[in-house]
PDB file of C-alpha atoms and ligand atoms in Angstrom:
ATOM      1  CA  MET I   1       2.170  -7.781   4.247  1.00  0.00           C
ATOM      2  CA  SER I   2      -0.991  -8.848   5.873  1.00  0.00           C
ATOM      3  CA  VAL I   3      -4.632  -8.251   6.508  1.00  0.00           C
ATOM      4  CA  GLN I   4      -5.084  -4.655   7.619  1.00  0.00           C
ATOM      5  CA  ALA I   5      -7.689  -2.994   9.819  1.00  0.00           C
ATOM      6  CA  ILE I   6     -10.518  -1.509   7.761  1.00  0.00           C
ATOM      7  CA  ARG I   7     -11.218   2.139   8.499  1.00  0.00           C
ATOM      8  CA  LEU I   8     -14.800   2.916   9.521  1.00  0.00           C
ATOM      9  CA  PHE I   9     -17.081   5.795   8.648  1.00  0.00           C
ATOM     10  CA  GLY I  10     -16.024   8.810  10.708  1.00  0.00           C
ATOM     11  CA  ASP I  11     -12.331   8.322   9.911  1.00  0.00           C
ATOM     12  CA  PRO I  12     -11.118  11.412   8.019  1.00  0.00           C
ATOM     13  CA  VAL I  13      -9.126   9.344   5.504  1.00  0.00           C
ATOM     14  CA  LEU I  14     -12.441   8.211   4.018  1.00  0.00           C
ATOM     15  CA  THR I  15     -13.592  11.694   3.081  1.00  0.00           C
ATOM     16  CA  MET I  16     -10.402  13.136   1.623  1.00  0.00           C
ATOM     17  CA  PRO I  17      -9.403  12.821  -2.046  1.00  0.00           C
ATOM     18  CA  ALA I  18      -6.571  10.330  -2.490  1.00  0.00           C
ATOM     19  CA  GLU I  19      -3.261  11.146  -4.173  1.00  0.00           C
ATOM     20  CA  PRO I  20      -2.299   9.688  -7.557  1.00  0.00           C
ATOM     21  CA  VAL I  21       0.223   6.852  -7.596  1.00  0.00           C
ATOM     22  CA  THR I  22       3.528   8.130  -8.984  1.00  0.00           C
ATOM     23  CA  THR I  23       5.952   5.364  -7.999  1.00  0.00           C
ATOM     24  CA  PHE I  24       5.328   1.788  -9.113  1.00  0.00           C
ATOM     25  CA  ASP I  25       7.706   0.082  -6.751  1.00  0.00           C
ATOM     26  CA  LYS I  26       7.877  -2.743  -4.263  1.00  0.00           C
ATOM     27  CA  GLU I  27       5.955  -0.763  -1.672  1.00  0.00           C
ATOM     28  CA  LEU I  28       3.061  -0.213  -4.079  1.00  0.00           C
ATOM     29  CA  ARG I  29       3.027  -3.940  -4.792  1.00  0.00           C
ATOM     30  CA  GLY I  30       2.914  -4.497  -1.025  1.00  0.00           C
ATOM     31  CA  LEU I  31      -0.060  -2.156  -0.790  1.00  0.00           C
ATOM     32  CA  VAL I  32      -1.908  -4.053  -3.548  1.00  0.00           C
ATOM     33  CA  LYS I  33      -1.164  -7.316  -1.726  1.00  0.00           C
ATOM     34  CA  ASP I  34      -2.443  -5.915   1.580  1.00  0.00           C
ATOM     35  CA  LEU I  35      -5.583  -4.580  -0.102  1.00  0.00           C
ATOM     36  CA  THR I  36      -6.230  -7.902  -1.830  1.00  0.00           C
ATOM     37  CA  GLU I  37      -5.695  -9.948   1.329  1.00  0.00           C
ATOM     38  CA  THR I  38      -7.829  -7.606   3.426  1.00  0.00           C
ATOM     39  CA  MET I  39     -10.628  -7.643   0.807  1.00  0.00           C
ATOM     40  CA  LEU I  40     -10.619 -11.447   0.551  1.00  0.00           C
ATOM     41  CA  ASP I  41     -10.535 -11.800   4.336  1.00  0.00           C
ATOM     42  CA  ALA I  42     -13.446  -9.399   4.952  1.00  0.00           C
ATOM     43  CA  PRO I  43     -14.812 -10.631   2.510  1.00  0.00           C
ATOM     44  CA  GLY I  44     -15.765  -7.812   0.171  1.00  0.00           C
ATOM     45  CA  ALA I  45     -16.283  -7.293  -3.564  1.00  0.00           C
ATOM     46  CA  GLY I  46     -13.873  -4.373  -3.557  1.00  0.00           C
ATOM     47  CA  LEU I  47     -11.553  -2.332  -1.371  1.00  0.00           C
ATOM     48  CA  ALA I  48      -9.967   1.077  -1.885  1.00  0.00           C
ATOM     49  CA  ALA I  49      -6.633   2.079  -0.346  1.00  0.00           C
ATOM     50  CA  PRO I  50      -8.141   4.826   1.865  1.00  0.00           C
ATOM     51  CA  GLN I  51     -10.182   2.083   3.553  1.00  0.00           C
ATOM     52  CA  ILE I  52      -6.957   0.719   5.030  1.00  0.00           C
ATOM     53  CA  GLY I  53      -5.691   4.214   5.805  1.00  0.00           C
ATOM     54  CA  VAL I  54      -3.565   4.840   2.714  1.00  0.00           C
ATOM     55  CA  SER I  55      -4.650   7.899   0.754  1.00  0.00           C
ATOM     56  CA  LEU I  56      -3.522   6.691  -2.675  1.00  0.00           C
ATOM     57  CA  ARG I  57      -5.557   6.090  -5.834  1.00  0.00           C
ATOM     58  CA  VAL I  58      -5.573   2.287  -5.800  1.00  0.00           C
ATOM     59  CA  PHE I  59      -8.368  -0.242  -5.425  1.00  0.00           C
ATOM     60  CA  THR I  60      -8.858  -3.995  -5.652  1.00  0.00           C
ATOM     61  CA  TYR I  61     -11.921  -5.979  -6.688  1.00  0.00           C
ATOM     62  CA  ASP I  62     -13.211  -9.529  -6.493  1.00  0.00           C
ATOM     63  CA  VAL I  63     -16.207  -9.880  -8.755  1.00  0.00           C
ATOM     64  CA  GLU I  64     -17.433 -13.101 -10.340  1.00  0.00           C
ATOM     65  CA  GLU I  65     -14.234 -14.931  -9.377  1.00  0.00           C
ATOM     66  CA  GLU I  66     -12.020 -12.319 -10.998  1.00  0.00           C
ATOM     67  CA  VAL I  67      -9.605 -10.672  -8.586  1.00  0.00           C
ATOM     68  CA  GLY I  68      -7.839  -7.562  -9.831  1.00  0.00           C
ATOM     69  CA  HIS I  69      -6.595  -4.099  -9.009  1.00  0.00           C
ATOM     70  CA  LEU I  70      -6.264  -0.715 -10.637  1.00  0.00           C
ATOM     71  CA  CYS I  71      -4.120   2.350  -9.933  1.00  0.00           C
ATOM     72  CA  ASN I  72      -5.068   5.906 -10.948  1.00  0.00           C
ATOM     73  CA  PRO I  73      -8.449   4.865 -12.413  1.00  0.00           C
ATOM     74  CA  VAL I  74     -10.347   7.089 -14.817  1.00  0.00           C
ATOM     75  CA  VAL I  75     -13.952   6.050 -15.389  1.00  0.00           C
ATOM     76  CA  SER I  76     -16.095   6.658 -18.434  1.00  0.00           C
ATOM     77  CA  VAL I  77     -19.759   5.750 -18.559  1.00  0.00           C
ATOM     78  CA  VAL I  78     -21.018   3.616 -21.457  1.00  0.00           C
ATOM     79  CA  GLY I  79     -24.605   4.320 -22.475  1.00  0.00           C
ATOM     80  CA  ASP I  80     -27.166   5.954 -20.226  1.00  0.00           C
ATOM     81  CA  GLU I  81     -28.632   2.936 -18.471  1.00  0.00           C
ATOM     82  CA  ASP I  82     -28.777   2.916 -14.667  1.00  0.00           C
ATOM     83  CA  GLN I  83     -28.886  -0.071 -12.347  1.00  0.00           C
ATOM     84  CA  GLU I  84     -30.704  -0.363  -9.042  1.00  0.00           C
ATOM     85  CA  GLY I  85     -29.584  -2.577  -6.216  1.00  0.00           C
ATOM     86  CA  ASP I  86     -28.563  -2.751  -2.592  1.00  0.00           C
ATOM     87  CA  GLU I  87     -25.042  -1.602  -1.905  1.00  0.00           C
ATOM     88  CA  GLY I  88     -22.927  -1.873   1.203  1.00  0.00           C
ATOM     89  CA  CYS I  89     -19.427  -0.850   2.208  1.00  0.00           C
ATOM     90  CA  LEU I  90     -16.803  -2.487   4.402  1.00  0.00           C
ATOM     91  CA  SER I  91     -16.414   0.890   6.133  1.00  0.00           C
ATOM     92  CA  PHE I  92     -20.086   0.657   7.206  1.00  0.00           C
ATOM     93  CA  PRO I  93     -20.237  -2.895   8.599  1.00  0.00           C
ATOM     94  CA  GLY I  94     -23.598  -4.594   8.311  1.00  0.00           C
ATOM     95  CA  LEU I  95     -25.380  -1.789   6.468  1.00  0.00           C
ATOM     96  CA  SER I  96     -26.688  -1.688   2.893  1.00  0.00           C
ATOM     97  CA  PHE I  97     -29.074   0.583   1.057  1.00  0.00           C
ATOM     98  CA  PRO I  98     -30.605   0.815  -2.422  1.00  0.00           C
ATOM     99  CA  THR I  99     -28.066   2.755  -4.479  1.00  0.00           C
ATOM    100  CA  THR I 100     -28.454   3.794  -8.112  1.00  0.00           C
ATOM    101  CA  ARG I 101     -25.366   3.319 -10.290  1.00  0.00           C
ATOM    102  CA  LYS I 102     -24.529   3.320 -13.972  1.00  0.00           C
ATOM    103  CA  GLN I 103     -25.028  -0.062 -15.611  1.00  0.00           C
ATOM    104  CA  HIS I 104     -21.848  -0.086 -17.685  1.00  0.00           C
ATOM    105  CA  VAL I 105     -18.536   1.707 -17.236  1.00  0.00           C
ATOM    106  CA  ILE I 106     -15.011   1.437 -18.541  1.00  0.00           C
ATOM    107  CA  ALA I 107     -12.135   2.161 -16.182  1.00  0.00           C
ATOM    108  CA  THR I 108      -8.648   2.830 -17.471  1.00  0.00           C
ATOM    109  CA  GLY I 109      -5.546   3.121 -15.364  1.00  0.00           C
ATOM    110  CA  MET I 110      -2.424   1.173 -14.554  1.00  0.00           C
ATOM    111  CA  ASN I 111      -1.527  -2.044 -12.825  1.00  0.00           C
ATOM    112  CA  MET I 112       1.031  -2.177 -10.020  1.00  0.00           C
ATOM    113  CA  HIS I 113       3.842  -2.426 -12.577  1.00  0.00           C
ATOM    114  CA  GLY I 114       2.799   0.826 -14.254  1.00  0.00           C
ATOM    115  CA  GLU I 115       1.382  -0.901 -17.336  1.00  0.00           C
ATOM    116  CA  PRO I 116      -1.861   0.408 -18.856  1.00  0.00           C
ATOM    117  CA  VAL I 117      -5.014  -1.543 -17.975  1.00  0.00           C
ATOM    118  CA  THR I 118      -8.620  -1.258 -19.123  1.00  0.00           C
ATOM    119  CA  ILE I 119     -11.486  -2.824 -17.188  1.00  0.00           C
ATOM    120  CA  ASP I 120     -14.828  -3.118 -18.947  1.00  0.00           C
ATOM    121  CA  GLY I 121     -17.456  -3.558 -16.267  1.00  0.00           C
ATOM    122  CA  SER I 122     -21.186  -4.160 -16.319  1.00  0.00           C
ATOM    123  CA  GLU I 123     -23.643  -4.802 -13.489  1.00  0.00           C
ATOM    124  CA  LEU I 124     -21.789  -5.833 -10.296  1.00  0.00           C
ATOM    125  CA  LEU I 125     -18.315  -4.996 -11.608  1.00  0.00           C
ATOM    126  CA  ALA I 126     -19.598  -1.609 -12.797  1.00  0.00           C
ATOM    127  CA  ARG I 127     -21.098  -0.995  -9.362  1.00  0.00           C
ATOM    128  CA  CYS I 128     -17.866  -2.040  -7.673  1.00  0.00           C
ATOM    129  CA  ILE I 129     -15.749   0.270  -9.872  1.00  0.00           C
ATOM    130  CA  GLN I 130     -18.009   3.269  -9.267  1.00  0.00           C
ATOM    131  CA  HIS I 131     -18.065   2.622  -5.513  1.00  0.00           C
ATOM    132  CA  ALA I 132     -14.268   2.235  -5.378  1.00  0.00           C
ATOM    133  CA  VAL I 133     -13.466   5.283  -7.493  1.00  0.00           C
ATOM    134  CA  ASP I 134     -15.833   7.317  -5.339  1.00  0.00           C
ATOM    135  CA  HIS I 135     -13.734   6.242  -2.337  1.00  0.00           C
ATOM    136  CA  LEU I 136     -10.654   7.656  -4.071  1.00  0.00           C
ATOM    137  CA  ASP I 137     -12.468  10.977  -4.423  1.00  0.00           C
ATOM    138  CA  GLY I 138     -13.508  10.951  -0.767  1.00  0.00           C
ATOM    139  CA  ILE I 139     -17.112  10.181  -1.694  1.00  0.00           C
ATOM    140  CA  LEU I 140     -19.018   7.497   0.210  1.00  0.00           C
ATOM    141  CA  PHE I 141     -21.985   5.459  -0.965  1.00  0.00           C
ATOM    142  CA  ILE I 142     -24.280   7.223   1.479  1.00  0.00           C
ATOM    143  CA  ASP I 143     -23.579  10.392  -0.545  1.00  0.00           C
ATOM    144  CA  ARG I 144     -25.206   8.652  -3.546  1.00  0.00           C
ATOM    145  CA  LEU I 145     -28.470   7.769  -1.792  1.00  0.00           C
ATOM    146  CA  ASP I 146     -31.717   9.591  -2.356  1.00  0.00           C
ATOM    147  CA  ALA I 147     -32.816  11.884   0.476  1.00  0.00           C
ATOM    148  CA  GLU I 148     -35.071   9.354   2.169  1.00  0.00           C
ATOM    149  CA  GLN I 149     -32.540   6.513   2.059  1.00  0.00           C
ATOM    150  CA  ARG I 150     -29.795   8.823   3.270  1.00  0.00           C
ATOM    151  CA  LYS I 151     -31.874   9.738   6.288  1.00  0.00           C
ATOM    152  CA  ALA I 152     -32.415   6.051   7.023  1.00  0.00           C
ATOM    153  CA  ALA I 153     -28.693   5.442   6.556  1.00  0.00           C
ATOM    154  CA  MET I 154     -27.684   8.192   8.983  1.00  0.00           C
ATOM    155  CA  ARG I 155     -30.094   6.795  11.562  1.00  0.00           C
ATOM    156  CA  ALA I 156     -28.705   3.266  11.106  1.00  0.00           C
ATOM    157  CA  ILE I 157     -25.127   4.576  11.379  1.00  0.00           C
ATOM    158  CA  ARG I 158     -25.906   6.366  14.646  1.00  0.00           C
ATOM    159  CA  GLU I 159     -27.370   3.137  16.004  1.00  0.00           C
ATOM    160  CA  ALA I 160     -24.582   0.870  14.729  1.00  0.00           C
ATOM    161  CA  GLU I 161     -22.387  -0.669  17.409  1.00  0.00           C
ATOM    162  CA  TRP I 162     -19.224   0.451  15.570  1.00  0.00           C
ATOM    163  CA  SER I 163     -20.382   4.085  15.385  1.00  0.00           C
ATOM    164  CA  GLY I 164     -17.738   6.435  16.805  1.00  0.00           C
ATOM    165  CA  LEU I 165     -15.110   3.709  17.121  1.00  0.00           C
ATOM    166  CA  SER I 166     -12.785   4.924  14.370  1.00  0.00           C
ATOM    167  CA  VAL I 167      -9.353   6.203  15.286  1.00  0.00           C
ATOM    168  CA  PRO I 168      -8.178   8.968  12.928  1.00  0.00           C
ATOM    169  CA  ALA I 169      -4.719   8.503  11.437  1.00  0.00           C
ATOM    170  CA  VAL I 170      -3.926   9.165   7.814  1.00  0.00           C
ATOM    171  CA  LYS I 171      -0.976   8.055   5.717  1.00  0.00           C
ATOM    172  CA  VAL I 172      -0.626   9.729   2.332  1.00  0.00           C
ATOM    173  CA  SER I 173       1.903   7.254   1.059  1.00  0.00           C
ATOM    174  CA  PRO I 174       2.877   3.664   1.772  1.00  0.00           C
ATOM    175  CA  HIS I 175       6.441   4.989   1.934  1.00  0.00           C
ATOM    176  CA  LEU I 176       5.804   6.925   5.100  1.00  0.00           C
ATOM    177  CA  THR I 177       6.040   4.954   8.283  1.00  0.00           C
ATOM    178  CA  GLY I 178       4.150   6.617  11.054  1.00  0.00           C
ATOM    179  CA  GLY I 179       3.970   9.852   9.087  1.00  0.00           C
ATOM    180  CA  LEU I 180       0.824  11.844   9.577  1.00  0.00           C
ATOM    181  CA  ALA I 181      -0.220  14.339   6.929  1.00  0.00           C
ATOM    182  CA  LEU I 182      -3.563  16.031   7.308  1.00  0.00           C
TER     183      LEU I 182
HETATM  184 ZN1   ZN U   1     -16.848   1.181   0.376  1.00  0.00          ZN
END
């Protein structure tokens, strides 16, 4: 259990839908620990399992001094208010762009012990949840930008020093050691 390498844009694990968690065992708890440690080390407000190369529907968050995690999240939007704000992603180091999100969402799912959990999130926590759940669907924040911002983002990505550095390798389960499934 330790801080893991964060996968960068261009890595195929970031654009594939992640698999639901079906086994709430010691290895899942290890994954949650790795995600939490990697997120806190980065530091970031959230981290989804695909970002450390594990294609499972799990994410962690650290918003307003509350650290938590959620497995198999399902998001429902509360109200119709949007929020505007700059958003970045640990898989796009150093870059952030104005990204519109819903102001208030509720995410339901399970904790690492398989117990039901509900997270009621507004503002930053709502943004974090939407960003993380997008990751689990293989959707990246640049996909949420308006056309002009997306163009600027693609230019910035091409110019970024980390561009093209990612090494593709995808694990679909924390149970597989060295298994590649793509
Ligand atoms: Zn991200």
